[in-house]
PDB file of C-alpha atoms in Angstrom:
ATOM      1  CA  UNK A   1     127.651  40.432 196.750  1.00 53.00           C
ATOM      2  CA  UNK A   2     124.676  39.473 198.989  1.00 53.00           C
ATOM      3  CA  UNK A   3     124.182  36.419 197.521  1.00 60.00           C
ATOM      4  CA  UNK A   4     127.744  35.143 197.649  1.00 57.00           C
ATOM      5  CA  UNK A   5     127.944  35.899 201.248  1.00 58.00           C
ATOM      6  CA  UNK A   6     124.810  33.705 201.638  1.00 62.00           C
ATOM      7  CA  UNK A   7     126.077  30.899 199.205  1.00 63.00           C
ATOM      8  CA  UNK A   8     129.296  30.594 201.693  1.00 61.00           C
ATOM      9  CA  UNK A   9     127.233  30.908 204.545  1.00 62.00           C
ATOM     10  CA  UNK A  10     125.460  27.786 203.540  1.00 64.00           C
ATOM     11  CA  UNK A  11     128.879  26.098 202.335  1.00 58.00           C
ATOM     12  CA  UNK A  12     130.493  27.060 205.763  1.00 59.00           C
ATOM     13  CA  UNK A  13     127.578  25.596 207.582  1.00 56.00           C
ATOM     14  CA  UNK A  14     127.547  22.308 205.180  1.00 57.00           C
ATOM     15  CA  UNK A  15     130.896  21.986 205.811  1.00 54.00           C
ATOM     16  CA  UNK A  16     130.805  22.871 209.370  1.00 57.00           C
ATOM     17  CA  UNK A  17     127.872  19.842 209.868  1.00 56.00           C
ATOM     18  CA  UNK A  18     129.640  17.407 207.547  1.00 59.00           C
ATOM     19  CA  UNK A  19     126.303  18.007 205.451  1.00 58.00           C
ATOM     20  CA  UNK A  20     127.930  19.327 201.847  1.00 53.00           C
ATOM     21  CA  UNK A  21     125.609  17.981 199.275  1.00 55.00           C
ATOM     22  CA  UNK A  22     126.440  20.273 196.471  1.00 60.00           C
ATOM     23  CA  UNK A  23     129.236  21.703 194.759  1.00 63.00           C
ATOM     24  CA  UNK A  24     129.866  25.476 194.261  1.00 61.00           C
ATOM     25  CA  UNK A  25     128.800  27.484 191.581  1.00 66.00           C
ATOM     26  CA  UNK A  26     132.283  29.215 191.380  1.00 65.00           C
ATOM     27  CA  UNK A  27     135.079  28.124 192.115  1.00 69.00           C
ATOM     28  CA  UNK A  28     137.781  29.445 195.004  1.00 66.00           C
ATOM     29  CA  UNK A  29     139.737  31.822 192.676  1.00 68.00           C
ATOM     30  CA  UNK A  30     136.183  33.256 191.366  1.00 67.00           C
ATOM     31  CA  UNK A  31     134.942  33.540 195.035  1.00 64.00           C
ATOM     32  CA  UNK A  32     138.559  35.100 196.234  1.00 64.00           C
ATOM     33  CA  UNK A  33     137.857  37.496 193.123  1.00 64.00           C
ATOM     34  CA  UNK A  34     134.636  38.982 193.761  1.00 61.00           C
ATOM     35  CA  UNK A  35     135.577  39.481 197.228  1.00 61.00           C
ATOM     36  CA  UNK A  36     138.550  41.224 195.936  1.00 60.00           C
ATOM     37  CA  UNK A  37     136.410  43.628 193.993  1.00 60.00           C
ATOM     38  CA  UNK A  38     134.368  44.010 196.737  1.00 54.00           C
ATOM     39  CA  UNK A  39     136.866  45.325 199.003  1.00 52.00           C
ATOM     40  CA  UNK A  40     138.191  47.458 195.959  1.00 54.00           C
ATOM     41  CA  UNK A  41     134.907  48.940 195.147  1.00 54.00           C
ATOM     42  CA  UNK A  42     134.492  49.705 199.272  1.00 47.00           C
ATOM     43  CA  UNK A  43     137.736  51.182 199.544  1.00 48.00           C
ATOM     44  CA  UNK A  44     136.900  53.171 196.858  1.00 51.00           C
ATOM     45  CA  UNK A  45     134.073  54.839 197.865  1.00 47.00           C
ATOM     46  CA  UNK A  46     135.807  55.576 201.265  1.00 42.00           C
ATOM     47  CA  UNK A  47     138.512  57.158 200.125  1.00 47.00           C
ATOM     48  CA  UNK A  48     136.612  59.471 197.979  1.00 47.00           C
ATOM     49  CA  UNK A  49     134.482  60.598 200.569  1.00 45.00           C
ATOM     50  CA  UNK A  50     136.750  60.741 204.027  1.00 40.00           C
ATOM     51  CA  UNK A  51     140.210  62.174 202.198  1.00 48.00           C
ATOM     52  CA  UNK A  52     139.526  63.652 198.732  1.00 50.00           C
ATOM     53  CA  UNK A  53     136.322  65.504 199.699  1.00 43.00           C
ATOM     54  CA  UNK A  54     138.064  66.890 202.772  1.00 39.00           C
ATOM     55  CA  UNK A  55     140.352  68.852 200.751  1.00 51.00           C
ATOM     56  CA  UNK A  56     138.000  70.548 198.331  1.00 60.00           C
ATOM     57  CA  UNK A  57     138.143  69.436 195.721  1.00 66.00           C
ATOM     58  CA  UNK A  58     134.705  70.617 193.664  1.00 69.00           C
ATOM     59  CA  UNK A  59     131.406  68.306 192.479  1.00 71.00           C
ATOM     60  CA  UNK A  60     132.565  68.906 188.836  1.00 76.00           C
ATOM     61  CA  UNK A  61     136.247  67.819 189.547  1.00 74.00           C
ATOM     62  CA  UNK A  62     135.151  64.804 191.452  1.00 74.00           C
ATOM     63  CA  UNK A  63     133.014  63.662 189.135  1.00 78.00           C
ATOM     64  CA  UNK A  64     135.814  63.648 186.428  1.00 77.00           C
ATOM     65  CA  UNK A  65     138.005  61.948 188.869  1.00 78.00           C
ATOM     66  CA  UNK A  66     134.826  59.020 188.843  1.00 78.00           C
ATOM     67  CA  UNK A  67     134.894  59.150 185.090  1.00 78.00           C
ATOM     68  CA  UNK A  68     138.837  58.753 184.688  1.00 76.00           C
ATOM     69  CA  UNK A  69     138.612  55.694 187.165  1.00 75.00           C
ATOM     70  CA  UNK A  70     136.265  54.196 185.670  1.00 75.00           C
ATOM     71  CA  UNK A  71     137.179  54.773 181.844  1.00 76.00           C
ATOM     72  CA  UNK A  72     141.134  53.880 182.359  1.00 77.00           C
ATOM     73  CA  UNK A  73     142.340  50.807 182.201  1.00 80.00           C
ATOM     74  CA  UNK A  74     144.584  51.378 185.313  1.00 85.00           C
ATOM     75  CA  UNK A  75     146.206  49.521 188.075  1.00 89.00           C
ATOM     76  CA  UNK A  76     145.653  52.747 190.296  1.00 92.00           C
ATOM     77  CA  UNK A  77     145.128  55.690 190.412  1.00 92.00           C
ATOM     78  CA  UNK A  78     146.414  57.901 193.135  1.00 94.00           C
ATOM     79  CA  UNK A  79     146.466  61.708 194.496  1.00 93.00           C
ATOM     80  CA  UNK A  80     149.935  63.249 194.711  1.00 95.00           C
ATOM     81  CA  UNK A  81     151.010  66.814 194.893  1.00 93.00           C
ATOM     82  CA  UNK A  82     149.833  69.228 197.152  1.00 92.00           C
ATOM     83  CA  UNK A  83     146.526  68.359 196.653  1.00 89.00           C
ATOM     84  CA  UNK A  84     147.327  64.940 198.898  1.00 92.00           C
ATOM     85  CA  UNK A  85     149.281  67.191 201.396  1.00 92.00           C
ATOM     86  CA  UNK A  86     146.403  69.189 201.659  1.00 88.00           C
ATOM     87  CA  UNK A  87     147.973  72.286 201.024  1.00 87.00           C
ATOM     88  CA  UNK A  88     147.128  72.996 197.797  1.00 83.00           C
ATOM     89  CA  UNK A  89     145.508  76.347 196.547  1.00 75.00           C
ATOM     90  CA  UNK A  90     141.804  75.912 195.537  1.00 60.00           C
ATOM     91  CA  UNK A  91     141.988  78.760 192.630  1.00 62.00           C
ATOM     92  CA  UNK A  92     145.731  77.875 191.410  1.00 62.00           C
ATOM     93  CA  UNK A  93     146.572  74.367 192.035  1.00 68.00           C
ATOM     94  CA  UNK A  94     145.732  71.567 189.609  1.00 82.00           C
ATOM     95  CA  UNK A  95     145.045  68.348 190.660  1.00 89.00           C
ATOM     96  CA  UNK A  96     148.065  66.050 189.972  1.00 92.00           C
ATOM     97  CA  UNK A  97     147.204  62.552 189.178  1.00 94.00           C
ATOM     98  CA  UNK A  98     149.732  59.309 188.862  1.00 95.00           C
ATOM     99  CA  UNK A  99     147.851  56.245 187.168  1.00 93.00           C
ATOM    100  CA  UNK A 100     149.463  52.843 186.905  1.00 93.00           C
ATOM    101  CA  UNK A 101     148.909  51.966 182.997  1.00 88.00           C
ATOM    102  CA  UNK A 102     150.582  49.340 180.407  1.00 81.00           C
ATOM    103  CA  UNK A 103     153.492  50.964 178.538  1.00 71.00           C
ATOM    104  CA  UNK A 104     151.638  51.309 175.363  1.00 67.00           C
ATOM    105  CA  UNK A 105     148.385  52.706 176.840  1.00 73.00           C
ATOM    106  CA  UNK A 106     148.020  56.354 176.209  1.00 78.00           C
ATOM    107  CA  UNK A 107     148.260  58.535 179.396  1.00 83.00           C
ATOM    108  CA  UNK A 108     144.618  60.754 179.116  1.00 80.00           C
ATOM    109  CA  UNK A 109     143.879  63.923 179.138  1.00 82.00           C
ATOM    110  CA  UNK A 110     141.173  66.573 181.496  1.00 81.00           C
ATOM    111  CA  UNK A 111     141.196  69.839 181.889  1.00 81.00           C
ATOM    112  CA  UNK A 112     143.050  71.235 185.408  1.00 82.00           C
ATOM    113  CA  UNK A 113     143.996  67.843 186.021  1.00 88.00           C
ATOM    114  CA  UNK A 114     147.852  67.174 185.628  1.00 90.00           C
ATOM    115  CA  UNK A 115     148.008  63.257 185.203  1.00 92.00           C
ATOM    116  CA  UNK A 116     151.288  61.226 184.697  1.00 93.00           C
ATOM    117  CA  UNK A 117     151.385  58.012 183.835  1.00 92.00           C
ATOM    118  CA  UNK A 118     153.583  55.318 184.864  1.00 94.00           C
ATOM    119  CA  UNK A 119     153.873  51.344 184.718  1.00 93.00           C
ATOM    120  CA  UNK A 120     154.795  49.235 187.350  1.00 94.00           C
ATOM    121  CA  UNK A 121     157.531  48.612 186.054  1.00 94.00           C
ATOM    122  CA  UNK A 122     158.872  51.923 185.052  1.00 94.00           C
ATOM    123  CA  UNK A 123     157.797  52.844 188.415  1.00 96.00           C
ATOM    124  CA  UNK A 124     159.914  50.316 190.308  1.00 96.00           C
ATOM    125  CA  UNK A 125     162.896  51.252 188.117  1.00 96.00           C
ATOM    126  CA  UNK A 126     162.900  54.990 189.286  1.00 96.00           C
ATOM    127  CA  UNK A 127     162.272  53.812 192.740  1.00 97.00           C
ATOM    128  CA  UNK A 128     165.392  51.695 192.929  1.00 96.00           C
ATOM    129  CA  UNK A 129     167.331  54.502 190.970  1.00 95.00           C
ATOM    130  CA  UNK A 130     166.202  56.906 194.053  1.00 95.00           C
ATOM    131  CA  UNK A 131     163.741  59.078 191.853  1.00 96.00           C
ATOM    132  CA  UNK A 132     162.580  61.992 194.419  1.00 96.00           C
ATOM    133  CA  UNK A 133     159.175  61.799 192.167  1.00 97.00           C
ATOM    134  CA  UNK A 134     158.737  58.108 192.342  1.00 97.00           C
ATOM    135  CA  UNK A 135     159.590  58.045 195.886  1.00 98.00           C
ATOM    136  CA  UNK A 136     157.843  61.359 197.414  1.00 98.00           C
ATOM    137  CA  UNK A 137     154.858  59.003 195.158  1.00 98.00           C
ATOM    138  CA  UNK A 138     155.278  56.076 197.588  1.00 98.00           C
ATOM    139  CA  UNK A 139     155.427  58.317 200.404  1.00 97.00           C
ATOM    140  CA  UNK A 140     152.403  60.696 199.995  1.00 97.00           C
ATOM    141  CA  UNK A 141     150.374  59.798 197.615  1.00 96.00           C
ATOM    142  CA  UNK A 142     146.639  58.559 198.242  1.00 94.00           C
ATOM    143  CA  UNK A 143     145.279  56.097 196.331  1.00 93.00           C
ATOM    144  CA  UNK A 144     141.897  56.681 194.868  1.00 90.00           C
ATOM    145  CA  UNK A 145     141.661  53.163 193.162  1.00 88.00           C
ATOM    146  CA  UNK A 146     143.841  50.080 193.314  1.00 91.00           C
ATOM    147  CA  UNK A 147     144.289  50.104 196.938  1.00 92.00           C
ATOM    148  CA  UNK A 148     145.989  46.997 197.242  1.00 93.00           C
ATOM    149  CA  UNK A 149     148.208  47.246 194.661  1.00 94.00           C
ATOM    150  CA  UNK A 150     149.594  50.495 195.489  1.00 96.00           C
ATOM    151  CA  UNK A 151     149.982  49.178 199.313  1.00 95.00           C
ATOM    152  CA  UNK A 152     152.234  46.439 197.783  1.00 95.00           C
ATOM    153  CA  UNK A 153     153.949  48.637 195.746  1.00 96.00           C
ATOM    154  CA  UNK A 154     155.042  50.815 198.649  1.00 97.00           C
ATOM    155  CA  UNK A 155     156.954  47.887 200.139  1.00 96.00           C
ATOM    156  CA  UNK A 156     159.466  49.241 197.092  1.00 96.00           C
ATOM    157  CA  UNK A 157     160.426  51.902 200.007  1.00 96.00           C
ATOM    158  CA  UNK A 158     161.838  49.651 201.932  1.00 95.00           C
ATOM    159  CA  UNK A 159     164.749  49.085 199.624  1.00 93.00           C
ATOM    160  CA  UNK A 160     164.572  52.501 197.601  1.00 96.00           C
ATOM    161  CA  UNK A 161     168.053  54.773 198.423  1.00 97.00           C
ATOM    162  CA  UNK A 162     168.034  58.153 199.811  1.00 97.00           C
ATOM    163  CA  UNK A 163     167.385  60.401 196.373  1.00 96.00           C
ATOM    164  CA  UNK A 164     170.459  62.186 194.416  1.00 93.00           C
ATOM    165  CA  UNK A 165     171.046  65.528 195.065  1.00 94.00           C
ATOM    166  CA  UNK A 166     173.111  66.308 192.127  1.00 94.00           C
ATOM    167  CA  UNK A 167     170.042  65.899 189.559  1.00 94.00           C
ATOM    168  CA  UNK A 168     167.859  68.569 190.771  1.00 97.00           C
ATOM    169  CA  UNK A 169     171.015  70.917 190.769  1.00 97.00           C
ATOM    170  CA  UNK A 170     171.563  69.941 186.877  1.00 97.00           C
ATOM    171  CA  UNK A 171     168.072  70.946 186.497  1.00 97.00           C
ATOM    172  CA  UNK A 172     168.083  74.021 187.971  1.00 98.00           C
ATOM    173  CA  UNK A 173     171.280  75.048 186.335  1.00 98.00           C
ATOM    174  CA  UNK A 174     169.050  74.460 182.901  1.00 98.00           C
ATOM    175  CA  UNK A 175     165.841  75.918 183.889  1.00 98.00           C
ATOM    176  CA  UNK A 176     167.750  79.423 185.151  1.00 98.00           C
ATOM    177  CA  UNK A 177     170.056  79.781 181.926  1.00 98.00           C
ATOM    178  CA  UNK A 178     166.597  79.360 180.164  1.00 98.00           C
ATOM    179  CA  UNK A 179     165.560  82.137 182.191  1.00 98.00           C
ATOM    180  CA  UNK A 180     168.399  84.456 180.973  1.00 98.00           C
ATOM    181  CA  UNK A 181     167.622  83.434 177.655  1.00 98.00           C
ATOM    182  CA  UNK A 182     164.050  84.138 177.619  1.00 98.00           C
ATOM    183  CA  UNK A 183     165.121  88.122 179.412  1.00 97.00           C
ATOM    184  CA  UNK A 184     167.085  88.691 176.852  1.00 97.00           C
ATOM    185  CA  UNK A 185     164.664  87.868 174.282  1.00 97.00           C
ATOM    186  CA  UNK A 186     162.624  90.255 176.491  1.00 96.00           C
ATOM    187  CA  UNK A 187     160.127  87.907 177.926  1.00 97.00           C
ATOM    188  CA  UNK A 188     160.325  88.306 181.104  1.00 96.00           C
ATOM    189  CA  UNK A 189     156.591  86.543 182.144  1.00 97.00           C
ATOM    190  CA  UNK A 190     158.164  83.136 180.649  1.00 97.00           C
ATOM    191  CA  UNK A 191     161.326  83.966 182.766  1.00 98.00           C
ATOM    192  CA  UNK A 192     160.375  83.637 185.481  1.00 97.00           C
ATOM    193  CA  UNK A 193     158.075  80.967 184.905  1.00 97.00           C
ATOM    194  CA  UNK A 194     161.663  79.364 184.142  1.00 98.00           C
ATOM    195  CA  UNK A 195     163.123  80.838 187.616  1.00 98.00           C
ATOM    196  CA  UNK A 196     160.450  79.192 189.384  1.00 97.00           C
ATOM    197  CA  UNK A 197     160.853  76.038 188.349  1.00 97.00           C
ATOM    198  CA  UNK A 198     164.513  76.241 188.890  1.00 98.00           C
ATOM    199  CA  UNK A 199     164.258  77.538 192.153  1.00 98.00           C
ATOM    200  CA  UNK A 200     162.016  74.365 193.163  1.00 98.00           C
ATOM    201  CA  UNK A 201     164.638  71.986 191.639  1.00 98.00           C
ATOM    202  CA  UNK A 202     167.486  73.728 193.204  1.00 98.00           C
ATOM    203  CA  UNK A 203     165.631  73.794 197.086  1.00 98.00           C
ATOM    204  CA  UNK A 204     164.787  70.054 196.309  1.00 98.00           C
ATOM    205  CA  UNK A 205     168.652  69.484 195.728  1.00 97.00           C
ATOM    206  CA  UNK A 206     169.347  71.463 199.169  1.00 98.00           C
ATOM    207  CA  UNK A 207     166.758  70.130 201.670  1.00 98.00           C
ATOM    208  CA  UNK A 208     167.737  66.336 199.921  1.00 97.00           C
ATOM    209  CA  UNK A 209     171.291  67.245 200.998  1.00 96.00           C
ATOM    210  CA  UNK A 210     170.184  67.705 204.464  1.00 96.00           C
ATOM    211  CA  UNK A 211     168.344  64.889 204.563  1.00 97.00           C
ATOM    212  CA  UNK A 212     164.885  66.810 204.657  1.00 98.00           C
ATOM    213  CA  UNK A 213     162.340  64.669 202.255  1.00 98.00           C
ATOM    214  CA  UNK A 214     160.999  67.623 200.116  1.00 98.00           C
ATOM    215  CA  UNK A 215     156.966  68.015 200.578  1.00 97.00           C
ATOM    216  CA  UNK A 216     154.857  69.812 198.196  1.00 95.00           C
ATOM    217  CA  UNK A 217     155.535  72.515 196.228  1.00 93.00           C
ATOM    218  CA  UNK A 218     153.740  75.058 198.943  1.00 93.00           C
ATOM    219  CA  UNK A 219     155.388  73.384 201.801  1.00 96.00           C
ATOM    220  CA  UNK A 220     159.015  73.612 200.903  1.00 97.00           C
ATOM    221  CA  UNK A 221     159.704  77.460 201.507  1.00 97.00           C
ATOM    222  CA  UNK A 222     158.903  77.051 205.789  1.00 97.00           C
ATOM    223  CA  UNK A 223     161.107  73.425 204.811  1.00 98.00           C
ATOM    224  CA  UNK A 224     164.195  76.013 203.586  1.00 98.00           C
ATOM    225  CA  UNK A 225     163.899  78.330 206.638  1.00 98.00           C
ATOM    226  CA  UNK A 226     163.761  75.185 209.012  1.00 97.00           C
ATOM    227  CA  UNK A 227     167.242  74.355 207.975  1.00 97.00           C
ATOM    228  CA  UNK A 228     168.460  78.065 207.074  1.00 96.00           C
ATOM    229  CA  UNK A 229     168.129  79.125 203.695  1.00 97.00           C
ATOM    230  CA  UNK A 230     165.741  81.835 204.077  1.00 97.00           C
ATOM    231  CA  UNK A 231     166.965  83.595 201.341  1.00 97.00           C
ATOM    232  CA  UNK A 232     165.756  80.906 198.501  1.00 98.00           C
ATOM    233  CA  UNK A 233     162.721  80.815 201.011  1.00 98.00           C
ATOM    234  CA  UNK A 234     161.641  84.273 200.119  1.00 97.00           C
ATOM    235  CA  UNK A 235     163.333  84.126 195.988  1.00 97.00           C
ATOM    236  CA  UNK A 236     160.743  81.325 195.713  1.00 97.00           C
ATOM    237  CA  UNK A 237     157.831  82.929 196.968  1.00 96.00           C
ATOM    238  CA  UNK A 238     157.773  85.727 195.429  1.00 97.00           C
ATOM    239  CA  UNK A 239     158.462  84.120 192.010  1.00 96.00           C
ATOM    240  CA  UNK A 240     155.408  81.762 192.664  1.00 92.00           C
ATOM    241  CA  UNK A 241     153.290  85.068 193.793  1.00 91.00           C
ATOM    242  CA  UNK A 242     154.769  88.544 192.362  1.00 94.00           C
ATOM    243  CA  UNK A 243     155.230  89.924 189.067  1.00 96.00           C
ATOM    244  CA  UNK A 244     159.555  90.168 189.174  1.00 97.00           C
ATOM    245  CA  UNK A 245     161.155  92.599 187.461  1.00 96.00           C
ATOM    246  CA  UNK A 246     163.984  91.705 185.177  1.00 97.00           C
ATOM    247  CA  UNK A 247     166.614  92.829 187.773  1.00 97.00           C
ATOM    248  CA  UNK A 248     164.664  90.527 189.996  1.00 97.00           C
ATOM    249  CA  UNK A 249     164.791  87.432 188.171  1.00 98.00           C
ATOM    250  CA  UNK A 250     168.621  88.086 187.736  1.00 98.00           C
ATOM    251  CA  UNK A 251     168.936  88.548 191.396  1.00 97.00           C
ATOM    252  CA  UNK A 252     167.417  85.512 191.764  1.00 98.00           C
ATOM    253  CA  UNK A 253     169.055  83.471 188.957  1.00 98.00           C
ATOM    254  CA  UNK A 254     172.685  84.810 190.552  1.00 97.00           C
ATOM    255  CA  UNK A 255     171.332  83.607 194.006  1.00 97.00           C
ATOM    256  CA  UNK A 256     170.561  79.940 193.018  1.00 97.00           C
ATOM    257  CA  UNK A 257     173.785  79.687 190.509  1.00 96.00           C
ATOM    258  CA  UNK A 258     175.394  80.564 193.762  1.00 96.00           C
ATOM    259  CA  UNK A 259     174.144  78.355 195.727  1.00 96.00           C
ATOM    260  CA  UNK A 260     174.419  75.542 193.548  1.00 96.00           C
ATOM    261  CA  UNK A 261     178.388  76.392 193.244  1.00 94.00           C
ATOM    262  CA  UNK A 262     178.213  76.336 197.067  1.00 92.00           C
ATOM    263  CA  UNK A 263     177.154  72.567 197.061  1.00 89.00           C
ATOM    264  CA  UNK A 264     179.310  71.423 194.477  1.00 79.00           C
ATOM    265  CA  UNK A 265     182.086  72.870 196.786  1.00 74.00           C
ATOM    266  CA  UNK A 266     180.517  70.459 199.716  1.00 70.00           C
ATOM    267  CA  UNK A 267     180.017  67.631 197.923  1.00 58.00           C
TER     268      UNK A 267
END
């Protein structure tokens, strides 16, 4: 990079003196190109060292993150979840990735990082369709590589509407009769894995309702009680952090099958 900064030096200075004698050994696209790259490979290191260090995430787990830059053919790769919010739990939470890839390149796999991949144009889709994922994406997410092009793509906000409501609901109706299901199979661990994911559709669904852009998945119970449901604020903690009992996670499932009724009623 040195050397190209001197060779336009000298061109800016030929040109400057009316003294240009020789022609360029690359041409304007090739020079814009490398400077491009430059800029990418700064950015790069800066944002791996100011925001993703900051947040603790380990030597081991950074190094991977190096490795799956480097080895992917992506547009970008960028830090979403609570991980980007900063609120993420150093022994529980994985690392959630999104990476910008062709629609025939195979999304990869590392351990204790959760990595969905997208293409631009899938991803523009489910931003004009109001995808809460997509969207909460634009909104959040920190871009480890591709800078640029994941600035550009968050001009998609501009014109993205307000997410739907009544999808999260439909999921959480799913994920709790799965939950009854699984009880009466007498699972109850896998219940209320089900419950908790239900529970996190269905206060999605309410806070979108209210206009409240849903944060991470840590950040959304003190989200409920800001705009009164501290009810599912406390069903949803203690399904991400207690060992329920069956009549538990049938409290629970009753509590968000009521409360999705109660919207329905609204809307």
């Amino acid at each position: 990079m040195a050397d190209l900064l001197r060779e336009l030096n000298e061109l800016r200075k030929g040109f400057s003196y009316g003294e240009l004698t020789t022609e360029p050994a690359m041409t304007a696209e090739e020079i814009a190109a490398k400077i491009e790259e430059y800029v990418e490979a700064v950015d790069q290191l800066l944002l791996k060292g100011r925001r993703v260090r900051s947040k603790g995430i380990s030597l081991s787990e950074r190094r991977k993150l190096a490795h799956l830059i480097s080895d992917v053919d992506a547009e970008f790769v960028v830090l979403i979840g609570s991980w980007a919010r900063g609120a993420q739990s150093a022994d529980s939470s994985d690392i959630d990735l999104l990476v910008g890839v062709s629609a025939a390149t195979q999304c990869p796999s590392v351990p204790r990082m959760h990595i969905i991949c997208l293409s631009e144009e899938e991803l523009a889709g489910r931003a004009r369709e109001g995808d809460d994922f997509v969207l909460w994406c634009l909104r959040y997410g920190i871009p480890l590589s591709g800078r640029r092009r994941w600035n550009s793509l968050q001009n998609l906000l501009a014109g993205a509407p307000w997410p739907f409501s009544h999808r999260k609901f439909d999921l959480a109706s799913k994920q709790f009769r799965y939950a009854l299901d699984l009880l009466r199979m007498g699972d109850p661990e896998s219940a209320q894995d089900e419950l908790k994911v239900g529970l996190g559709h269905l206060a999605r669904g309410l806070l979108i309702d209210r206009r409240v852009f849903p944060l991470s998945r840590p950040e959304v119970p003190d989200q409920l009680r800001s705009v009164g449901f501290h009810g599912l604020a406390s069903a949803l903690d203690a399904a991400a952090t207690e060992d329920l009992s069956p009549e538990h996670i049938e409290a629970f499932v009753d509590l968000g099958s009521d409360l999705i009724a109660g919207a329905a009623k609204i809307a």
